[in-house]
mmCIF file of C-alpha atoms in Angstrom:
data_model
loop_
_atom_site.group_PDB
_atom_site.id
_atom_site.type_symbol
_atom_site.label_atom_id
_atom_site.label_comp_id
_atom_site.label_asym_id
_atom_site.label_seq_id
_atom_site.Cartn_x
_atom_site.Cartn_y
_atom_site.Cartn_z
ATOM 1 C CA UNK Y 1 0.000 0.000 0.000
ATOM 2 C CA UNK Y 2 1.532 3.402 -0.948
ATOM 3 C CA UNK Y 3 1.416 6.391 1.613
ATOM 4 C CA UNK Y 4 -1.242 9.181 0.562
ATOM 5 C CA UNK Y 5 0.762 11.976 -1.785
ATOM 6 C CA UNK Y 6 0.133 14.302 1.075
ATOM 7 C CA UNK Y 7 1.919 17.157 -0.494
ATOM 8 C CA UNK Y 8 -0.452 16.768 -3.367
ATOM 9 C CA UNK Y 9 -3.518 16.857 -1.562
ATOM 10 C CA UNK Y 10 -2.246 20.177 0.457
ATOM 11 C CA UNK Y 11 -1.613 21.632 -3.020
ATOM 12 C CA UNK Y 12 -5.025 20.509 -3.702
ATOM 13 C CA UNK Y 13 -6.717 22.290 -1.331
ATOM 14 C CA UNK Y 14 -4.560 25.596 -1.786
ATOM 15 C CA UNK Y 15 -5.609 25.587 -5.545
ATOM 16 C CA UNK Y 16 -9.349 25.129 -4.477
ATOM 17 C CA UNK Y 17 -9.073 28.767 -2.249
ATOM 18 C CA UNK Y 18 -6.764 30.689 -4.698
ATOM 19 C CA UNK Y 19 -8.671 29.399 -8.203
ATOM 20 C CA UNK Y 20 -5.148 29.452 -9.608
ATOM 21 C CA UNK Y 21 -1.862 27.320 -10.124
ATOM 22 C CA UNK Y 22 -0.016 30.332 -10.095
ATOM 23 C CA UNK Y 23 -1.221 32.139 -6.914
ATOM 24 C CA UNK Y 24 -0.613 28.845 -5.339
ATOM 25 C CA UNK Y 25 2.993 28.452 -7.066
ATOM 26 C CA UNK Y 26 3.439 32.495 -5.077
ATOM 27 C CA UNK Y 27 2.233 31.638 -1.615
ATOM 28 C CA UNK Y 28 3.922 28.347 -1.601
ATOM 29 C CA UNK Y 29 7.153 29.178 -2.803
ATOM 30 C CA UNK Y 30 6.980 26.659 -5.948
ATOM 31 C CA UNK Y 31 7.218 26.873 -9.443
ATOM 32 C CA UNK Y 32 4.106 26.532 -11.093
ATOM 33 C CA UNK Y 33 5.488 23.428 -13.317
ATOM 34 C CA UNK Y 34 5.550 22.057 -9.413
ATOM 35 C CA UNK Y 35 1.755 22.956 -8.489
ATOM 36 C CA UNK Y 36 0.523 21.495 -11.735
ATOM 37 C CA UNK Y 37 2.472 17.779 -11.765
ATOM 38 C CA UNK Y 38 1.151 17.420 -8.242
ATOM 39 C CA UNK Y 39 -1.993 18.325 -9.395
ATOM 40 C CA UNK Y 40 -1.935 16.032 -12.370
ATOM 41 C CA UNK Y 41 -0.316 13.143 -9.871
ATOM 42 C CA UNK Y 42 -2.898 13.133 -7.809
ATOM 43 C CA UNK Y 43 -5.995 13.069 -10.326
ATOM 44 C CA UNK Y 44 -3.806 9.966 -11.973
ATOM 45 C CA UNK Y 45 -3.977 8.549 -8.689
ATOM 46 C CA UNK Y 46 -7.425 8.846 -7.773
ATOM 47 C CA UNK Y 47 -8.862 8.445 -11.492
ATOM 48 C CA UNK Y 48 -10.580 11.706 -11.842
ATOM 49 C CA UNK Y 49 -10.342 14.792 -12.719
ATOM 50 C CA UNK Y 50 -10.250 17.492 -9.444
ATOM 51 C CA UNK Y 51 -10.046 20.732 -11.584
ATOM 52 C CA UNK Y 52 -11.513 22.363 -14.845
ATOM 53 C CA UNK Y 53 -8.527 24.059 -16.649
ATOM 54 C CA UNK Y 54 -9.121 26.954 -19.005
ATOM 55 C CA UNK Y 55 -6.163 29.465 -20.127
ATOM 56 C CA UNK Y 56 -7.358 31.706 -17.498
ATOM 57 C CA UNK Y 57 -8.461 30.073 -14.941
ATOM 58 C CA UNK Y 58 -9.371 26.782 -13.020
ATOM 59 C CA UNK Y 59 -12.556 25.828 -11.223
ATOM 60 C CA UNK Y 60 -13.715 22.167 -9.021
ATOM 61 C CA UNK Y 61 -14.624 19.514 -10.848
ATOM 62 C CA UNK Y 62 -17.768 17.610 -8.804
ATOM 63 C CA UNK Y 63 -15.590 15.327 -7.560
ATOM 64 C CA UNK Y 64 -13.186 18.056 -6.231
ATOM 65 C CA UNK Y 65 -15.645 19.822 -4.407
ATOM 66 C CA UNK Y 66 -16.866 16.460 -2.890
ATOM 67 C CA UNK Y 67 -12.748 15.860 -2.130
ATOM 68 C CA UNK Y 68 -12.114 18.842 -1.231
ATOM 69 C CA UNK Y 69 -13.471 18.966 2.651
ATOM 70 C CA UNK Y 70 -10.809 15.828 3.103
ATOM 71 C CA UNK Y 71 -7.921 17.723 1.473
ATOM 72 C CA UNK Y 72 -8.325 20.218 3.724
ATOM 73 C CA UNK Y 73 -8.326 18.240 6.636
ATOM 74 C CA UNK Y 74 -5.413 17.227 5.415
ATOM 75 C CA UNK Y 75 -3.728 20.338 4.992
ATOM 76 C CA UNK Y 76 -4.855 21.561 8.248
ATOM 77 C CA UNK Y 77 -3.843 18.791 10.319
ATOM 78 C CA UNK Y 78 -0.169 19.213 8.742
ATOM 79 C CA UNK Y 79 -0.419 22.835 9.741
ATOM 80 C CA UNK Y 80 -0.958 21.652 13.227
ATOM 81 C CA UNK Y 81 1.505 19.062 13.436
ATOM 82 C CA UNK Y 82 4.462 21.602 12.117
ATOM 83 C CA UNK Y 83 3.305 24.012 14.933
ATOM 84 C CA UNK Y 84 2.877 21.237 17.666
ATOM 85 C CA UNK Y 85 6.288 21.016 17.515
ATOM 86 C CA UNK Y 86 7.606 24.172 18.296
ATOM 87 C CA UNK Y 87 8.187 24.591 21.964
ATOM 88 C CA UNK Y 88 7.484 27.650 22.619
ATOM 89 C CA UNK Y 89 4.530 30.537 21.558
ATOM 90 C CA UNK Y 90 7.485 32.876 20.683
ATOM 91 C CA UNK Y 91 7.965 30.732 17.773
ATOM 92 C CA UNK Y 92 4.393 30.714 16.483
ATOM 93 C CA UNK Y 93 3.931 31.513 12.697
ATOM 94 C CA UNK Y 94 2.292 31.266 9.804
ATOM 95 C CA UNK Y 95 -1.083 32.893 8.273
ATOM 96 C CA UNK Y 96 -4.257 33.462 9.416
ATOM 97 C CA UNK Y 97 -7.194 34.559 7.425
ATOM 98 C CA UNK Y 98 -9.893 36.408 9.381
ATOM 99 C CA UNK Y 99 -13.186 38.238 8.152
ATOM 100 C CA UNK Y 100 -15.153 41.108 9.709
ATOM 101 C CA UNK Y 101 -17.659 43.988 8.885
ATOM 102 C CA UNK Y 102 -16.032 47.113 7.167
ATOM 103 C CA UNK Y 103 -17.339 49.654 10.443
ATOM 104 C CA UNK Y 104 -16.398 47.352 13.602
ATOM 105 C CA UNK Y 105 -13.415 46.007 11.771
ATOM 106 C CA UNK Y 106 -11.973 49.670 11.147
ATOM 107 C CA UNK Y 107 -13.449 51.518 14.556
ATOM 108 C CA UNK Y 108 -12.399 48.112 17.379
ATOM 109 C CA UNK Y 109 -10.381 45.262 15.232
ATOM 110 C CA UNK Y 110 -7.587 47.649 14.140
ATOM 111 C CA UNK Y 111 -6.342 48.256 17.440
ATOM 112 C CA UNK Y 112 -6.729 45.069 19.000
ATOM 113 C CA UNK Y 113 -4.842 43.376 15.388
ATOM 114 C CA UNK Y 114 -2.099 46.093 15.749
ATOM 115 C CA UNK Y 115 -1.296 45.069 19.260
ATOM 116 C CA UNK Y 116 -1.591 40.915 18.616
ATOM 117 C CA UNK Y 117 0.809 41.594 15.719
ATOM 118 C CA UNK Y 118 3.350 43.025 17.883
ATOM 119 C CA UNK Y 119 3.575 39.920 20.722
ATOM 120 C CA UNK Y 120 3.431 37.580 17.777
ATOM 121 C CA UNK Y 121 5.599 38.936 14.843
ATOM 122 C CA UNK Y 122 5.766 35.431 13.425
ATOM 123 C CA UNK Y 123 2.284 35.601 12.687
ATOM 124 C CA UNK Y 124 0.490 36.987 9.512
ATOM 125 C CA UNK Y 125 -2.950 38.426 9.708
ATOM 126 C CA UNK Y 126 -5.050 38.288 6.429
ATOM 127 C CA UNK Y 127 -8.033 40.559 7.217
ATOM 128 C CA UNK Y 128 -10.885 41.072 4.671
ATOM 129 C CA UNK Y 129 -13.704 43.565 5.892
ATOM 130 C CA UNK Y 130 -16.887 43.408 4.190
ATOM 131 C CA UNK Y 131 -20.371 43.418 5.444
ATOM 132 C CA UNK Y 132 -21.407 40.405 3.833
ATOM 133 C CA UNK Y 133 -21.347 36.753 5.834
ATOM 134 C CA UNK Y 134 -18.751 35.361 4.031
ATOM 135 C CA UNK Y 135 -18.330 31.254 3.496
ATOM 136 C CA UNK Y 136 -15.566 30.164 5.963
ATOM 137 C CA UNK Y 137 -15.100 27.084 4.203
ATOM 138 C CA UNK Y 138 -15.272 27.503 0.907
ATOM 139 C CA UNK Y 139 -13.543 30.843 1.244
ATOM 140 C CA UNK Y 140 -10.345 29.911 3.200
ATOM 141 C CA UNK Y 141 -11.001 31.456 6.640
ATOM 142 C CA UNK Y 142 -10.110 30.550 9.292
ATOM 143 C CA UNK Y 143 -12.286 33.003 12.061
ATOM 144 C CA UNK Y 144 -14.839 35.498 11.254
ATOM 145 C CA UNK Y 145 -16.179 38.524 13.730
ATOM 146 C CA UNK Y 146 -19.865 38.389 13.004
ATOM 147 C CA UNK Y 147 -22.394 40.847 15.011
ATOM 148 C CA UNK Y 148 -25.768 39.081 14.803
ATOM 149 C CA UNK Y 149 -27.998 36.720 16.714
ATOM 150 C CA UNK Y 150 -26.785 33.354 15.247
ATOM 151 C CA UNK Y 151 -28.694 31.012 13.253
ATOM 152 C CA UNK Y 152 -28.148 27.915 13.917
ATOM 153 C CA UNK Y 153 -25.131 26.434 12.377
ATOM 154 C CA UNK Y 154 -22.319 23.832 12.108
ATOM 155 C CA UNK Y 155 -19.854 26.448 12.702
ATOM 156 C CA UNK Y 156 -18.555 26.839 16.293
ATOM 157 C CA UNK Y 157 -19.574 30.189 17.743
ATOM 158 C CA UNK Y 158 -17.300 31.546 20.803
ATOM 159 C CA UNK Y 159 -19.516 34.656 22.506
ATOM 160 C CA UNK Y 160 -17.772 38.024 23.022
ATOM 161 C CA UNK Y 161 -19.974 40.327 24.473
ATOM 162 C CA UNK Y 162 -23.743 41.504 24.109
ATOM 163 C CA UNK Y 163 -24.280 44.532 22.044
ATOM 164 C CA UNK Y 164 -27.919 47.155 22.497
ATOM 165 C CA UNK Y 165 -29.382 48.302 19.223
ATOM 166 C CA UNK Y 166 -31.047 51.437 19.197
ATOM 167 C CA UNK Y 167 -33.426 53.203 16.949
ATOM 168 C CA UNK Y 168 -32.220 56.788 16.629
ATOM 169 C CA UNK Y 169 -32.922 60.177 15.218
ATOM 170 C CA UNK Y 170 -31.523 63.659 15.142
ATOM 171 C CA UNK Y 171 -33.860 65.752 17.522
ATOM 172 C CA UNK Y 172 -34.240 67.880 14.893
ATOM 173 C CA UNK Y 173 -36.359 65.119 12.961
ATOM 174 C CA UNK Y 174 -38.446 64.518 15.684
ATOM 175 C CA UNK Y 175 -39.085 68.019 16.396
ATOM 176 C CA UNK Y 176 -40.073 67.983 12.924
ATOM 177 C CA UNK Y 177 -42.625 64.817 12.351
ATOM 178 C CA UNK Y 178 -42.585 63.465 16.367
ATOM 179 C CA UNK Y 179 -41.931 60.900 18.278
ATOM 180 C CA UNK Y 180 -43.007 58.041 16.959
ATOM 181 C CA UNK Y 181 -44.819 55.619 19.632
ATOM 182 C CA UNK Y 182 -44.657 52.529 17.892
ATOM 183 C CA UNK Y 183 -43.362 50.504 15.980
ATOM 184 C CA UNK Y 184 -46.116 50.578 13.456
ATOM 185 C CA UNK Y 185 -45.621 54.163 12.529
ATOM 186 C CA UNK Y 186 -42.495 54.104 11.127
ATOM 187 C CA UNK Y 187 -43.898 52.539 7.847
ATOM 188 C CA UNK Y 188 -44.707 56.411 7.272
ATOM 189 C CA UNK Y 189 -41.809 57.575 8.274
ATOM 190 C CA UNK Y 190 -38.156 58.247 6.647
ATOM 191 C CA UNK Y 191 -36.150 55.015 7.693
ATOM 192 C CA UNK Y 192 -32.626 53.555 6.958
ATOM 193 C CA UNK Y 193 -32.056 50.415 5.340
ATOM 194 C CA UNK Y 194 -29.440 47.687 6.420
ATOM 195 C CA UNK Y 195 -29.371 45.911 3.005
ATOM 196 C CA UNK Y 196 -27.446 42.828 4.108
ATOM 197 C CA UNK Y 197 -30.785 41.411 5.973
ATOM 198 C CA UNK Y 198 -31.968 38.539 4.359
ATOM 199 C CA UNK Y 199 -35.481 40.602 3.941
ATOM 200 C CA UNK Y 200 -34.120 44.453 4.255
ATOM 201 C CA UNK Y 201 -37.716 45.879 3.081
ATOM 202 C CA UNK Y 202 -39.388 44.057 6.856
ATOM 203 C CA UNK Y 203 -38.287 45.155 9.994
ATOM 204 C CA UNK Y 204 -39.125 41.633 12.781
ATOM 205 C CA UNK Y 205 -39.011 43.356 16.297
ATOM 206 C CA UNK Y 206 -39.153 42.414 19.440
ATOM 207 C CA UNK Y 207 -40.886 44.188 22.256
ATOM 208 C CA UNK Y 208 -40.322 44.647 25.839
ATOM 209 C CA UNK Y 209 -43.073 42.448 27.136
ATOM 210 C CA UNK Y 210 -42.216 39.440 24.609
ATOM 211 C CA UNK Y 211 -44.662 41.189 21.924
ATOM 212 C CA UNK Y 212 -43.369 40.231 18.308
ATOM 213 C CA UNK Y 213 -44.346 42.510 15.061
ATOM 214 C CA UNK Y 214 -43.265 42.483 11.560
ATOM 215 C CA UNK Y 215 -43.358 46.498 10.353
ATOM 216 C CA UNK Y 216 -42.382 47.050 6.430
ATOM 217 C CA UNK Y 217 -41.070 50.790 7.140
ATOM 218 C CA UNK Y 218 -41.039 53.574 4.787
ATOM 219 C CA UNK Y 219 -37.451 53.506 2.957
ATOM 220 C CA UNK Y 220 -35.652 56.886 2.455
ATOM 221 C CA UNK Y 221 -32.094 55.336 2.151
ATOM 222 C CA UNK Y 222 -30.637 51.818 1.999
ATOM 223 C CA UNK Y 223 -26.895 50.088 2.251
ATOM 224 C CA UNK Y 224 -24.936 47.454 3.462
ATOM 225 C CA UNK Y 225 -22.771 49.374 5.679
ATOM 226 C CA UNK Y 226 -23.977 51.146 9.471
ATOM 227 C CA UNK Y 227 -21.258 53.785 9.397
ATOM 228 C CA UNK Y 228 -22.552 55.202 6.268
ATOM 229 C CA UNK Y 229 -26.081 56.363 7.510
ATOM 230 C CA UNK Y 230 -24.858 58.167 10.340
ATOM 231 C CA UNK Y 231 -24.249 61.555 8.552
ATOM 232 C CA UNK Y 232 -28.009 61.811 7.481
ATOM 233 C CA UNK Y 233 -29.079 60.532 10.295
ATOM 234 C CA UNK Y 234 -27.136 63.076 12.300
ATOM 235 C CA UNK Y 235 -28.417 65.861 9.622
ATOM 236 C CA UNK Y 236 -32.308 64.618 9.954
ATOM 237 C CA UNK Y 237 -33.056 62.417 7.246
ATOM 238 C CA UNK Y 238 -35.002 59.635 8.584
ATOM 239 C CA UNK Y 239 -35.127 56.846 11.667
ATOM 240 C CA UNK Y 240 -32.625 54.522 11.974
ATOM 241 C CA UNK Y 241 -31.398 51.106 13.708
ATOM 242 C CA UNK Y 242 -27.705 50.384 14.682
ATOM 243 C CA UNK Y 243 -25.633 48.818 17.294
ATOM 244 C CA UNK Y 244 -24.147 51.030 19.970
ATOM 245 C CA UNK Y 245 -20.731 50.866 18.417
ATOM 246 C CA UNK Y 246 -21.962 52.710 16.045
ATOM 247 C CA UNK Y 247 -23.934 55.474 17.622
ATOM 248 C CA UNK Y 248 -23.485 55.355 21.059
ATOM 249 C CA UNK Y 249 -21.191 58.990 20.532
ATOM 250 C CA UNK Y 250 -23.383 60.633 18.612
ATOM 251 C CA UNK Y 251 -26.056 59.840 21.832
ATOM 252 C CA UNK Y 252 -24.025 60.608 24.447
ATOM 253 C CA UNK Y 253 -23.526 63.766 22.612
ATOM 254 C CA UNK Y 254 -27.191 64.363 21.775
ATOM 255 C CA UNK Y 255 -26.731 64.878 17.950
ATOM 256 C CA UNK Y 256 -29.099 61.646 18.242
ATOM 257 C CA UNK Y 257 -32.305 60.606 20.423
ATOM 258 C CA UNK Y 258 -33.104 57.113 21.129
ATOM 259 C CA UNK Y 259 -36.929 56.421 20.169
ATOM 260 C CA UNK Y 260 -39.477 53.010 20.748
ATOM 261 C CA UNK Y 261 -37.156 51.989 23.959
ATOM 262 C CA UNK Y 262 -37.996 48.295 24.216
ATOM 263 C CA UNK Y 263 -37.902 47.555 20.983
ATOM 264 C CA UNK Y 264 -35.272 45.657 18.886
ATOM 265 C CA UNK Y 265 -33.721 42.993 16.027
ATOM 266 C CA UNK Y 266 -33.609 40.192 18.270
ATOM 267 C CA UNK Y 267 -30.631 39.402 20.502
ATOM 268 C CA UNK Y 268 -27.382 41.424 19.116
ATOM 269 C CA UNK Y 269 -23.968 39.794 20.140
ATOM 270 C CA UNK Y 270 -20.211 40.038 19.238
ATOM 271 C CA UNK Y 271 -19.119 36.352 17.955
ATOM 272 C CA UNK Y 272 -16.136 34.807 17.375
ATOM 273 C CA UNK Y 273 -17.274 32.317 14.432
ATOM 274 C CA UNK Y 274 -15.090 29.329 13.182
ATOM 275 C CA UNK Y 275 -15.269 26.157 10.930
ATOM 276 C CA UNK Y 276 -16.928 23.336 12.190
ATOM 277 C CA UNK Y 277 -13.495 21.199 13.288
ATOM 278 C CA UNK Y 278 -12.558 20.972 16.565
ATOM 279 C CA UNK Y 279 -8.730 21.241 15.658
ATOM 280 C CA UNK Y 280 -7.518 24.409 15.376
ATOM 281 C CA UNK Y 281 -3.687 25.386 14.314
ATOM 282 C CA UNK Y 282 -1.869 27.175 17.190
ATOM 283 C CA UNK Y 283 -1.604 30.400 15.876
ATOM 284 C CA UNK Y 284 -5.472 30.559 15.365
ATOM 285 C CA UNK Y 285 -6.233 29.748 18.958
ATOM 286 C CA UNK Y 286 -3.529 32.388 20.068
ATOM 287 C CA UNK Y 287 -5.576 34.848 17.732
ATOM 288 C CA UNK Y 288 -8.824 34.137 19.331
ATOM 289 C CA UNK Y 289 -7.452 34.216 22.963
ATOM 290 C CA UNK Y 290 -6.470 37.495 22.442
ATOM 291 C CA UNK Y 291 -9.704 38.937 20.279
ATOM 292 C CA UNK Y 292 -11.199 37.580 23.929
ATOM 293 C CA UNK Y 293 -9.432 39.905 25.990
ATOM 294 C CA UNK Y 294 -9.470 42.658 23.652
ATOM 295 C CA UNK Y 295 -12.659 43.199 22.498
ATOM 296 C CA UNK Y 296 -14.921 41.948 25.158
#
């Protein structure tokens, strides 16, 4: 029985997240000639084809995508075993690849990123910021930030911290069109859009004595991003809802009111978010020990 071409199946899996022989020839340090005969040797091997190739790029074959959860296993578990080895946290390195929303990522993550990279300058930090929930999986990533109340998932979800979602306006907007007293008004009234909802156009809120209502409000301006609608908010646009990160400043200072106290989106939390395996290389776990401390 031969051994499993386990170089082969790491190159594999690399190939799968880059979508390209020659990214994965960069970030390995191999020639691309290299990337491609392992490539070839291990669809010879298996009797199948893993990739589509086209002169400009390369995409899964069905049987790659259903191979591809074991190649990364694979590839992970190598990770781990190079980094058991070391003796000491000193001597940690190596990439990690880490996704957050654009706002919380820029305002709190920054910081906290800056400082990790300084007590572990082995380490590499690959951080994309975007508001959308990205695939951890399919996309290569090892941890996500994710502010939401989670749906139930495979993924393994470590809790941060609770976060309060308010609606706001400027007091200049109520003074203007009043305080609305509930929920049900504000479908004719100016309100802010988070687009990234799975249905932006209904607001599902939960009131303070357990009361549940779905309100389609009155749109005056949508997006995917928080930080964006604070400006017109401030300015008296409209109504909207955002986590205190956000707004809490504007407030404290009174260029916003709080309005409907009681109501909300459901439970709002700071999450740590991670693939469903319960093996994790080093430098990961050292990563999410200190987004712990430093953001809770």
């Amino acid at each position: 029985m031969n051994l499993p071409d386990f170089e082969a199946w790491a190159i594999f899996a690399t190939a799968a997240r880059l979508g390209s022989f020659t990214a994965v020839a960069r970030e390995l340090a191999l020639s691309k000639p290299t990337v491609s005969k392992a490539i070839t040797r291990l669809e010879t091997e298996l009797g199948t084809v893993l990739f589509h190739r086209t002169s400009r790029k390369i995409s899964l074959s069905s049987a790659g995508k259903a191979l591809l959860p074991f190649a990364q296993s694979i590839a992970r578990d190598g990770e781990m075993a190079m980094e058991a080895a070391r003796e000491t946290t000193q001597l940690l390195r190596g990439r990690v690849r880490l996704a957050a929303p654009l706002s919380f990522g820029l305002s709190h993550l920054a910081p906290v990123l800056a400082d990790f990279m300084c007590e572990f300058p082995e380490i590499t930090i690959d951080v994309q910021l975007s508001d959308a929930r990205v695939d951890l999986v399919d996309e290569g990533f090892d941890l996500a930030i994710r502010i939401a109340e989670l749906s139930d998932s495979s993924l393994r979800a470590i809790p941060i911290r609770k976060m309060q979602g308010y609606f706001i306006a400027s007091p200049d907007y109520l003074a203007r069109h009043g305080h609305p007293m509930e929920p049900s008004e504000l479908a004719a009234r100016d309100c802010f859009l988070y687009s990234n909802e799975a249905s932006p156009e209904l607001w599902h809120l939960n009131g303070p004595d357990g009361q549940q209502l779905t309100v389609r409000p009155q749109c005056r301006f949508q997006s995917n991003n928080g930080d964006i609608m604070l400006p017109a908010l401030i300015a008296g646009r409209g109504i909207g809802y955002l986590p205190d990160f956000l707004c809490q400043q504007a407030i404290d200072s009174g260029a916003l009111k709080t309005i409907l106290p009681g109501w909300r989106f459901g439970e709002l939390g700071l999450n740590l978010v991670m693939p469903p395996s319960p093996q994790r290389p080093a430098r990961v776990n050292a990563l999410i020990k200190f987004l712990k401390h430093g953001l809770s």
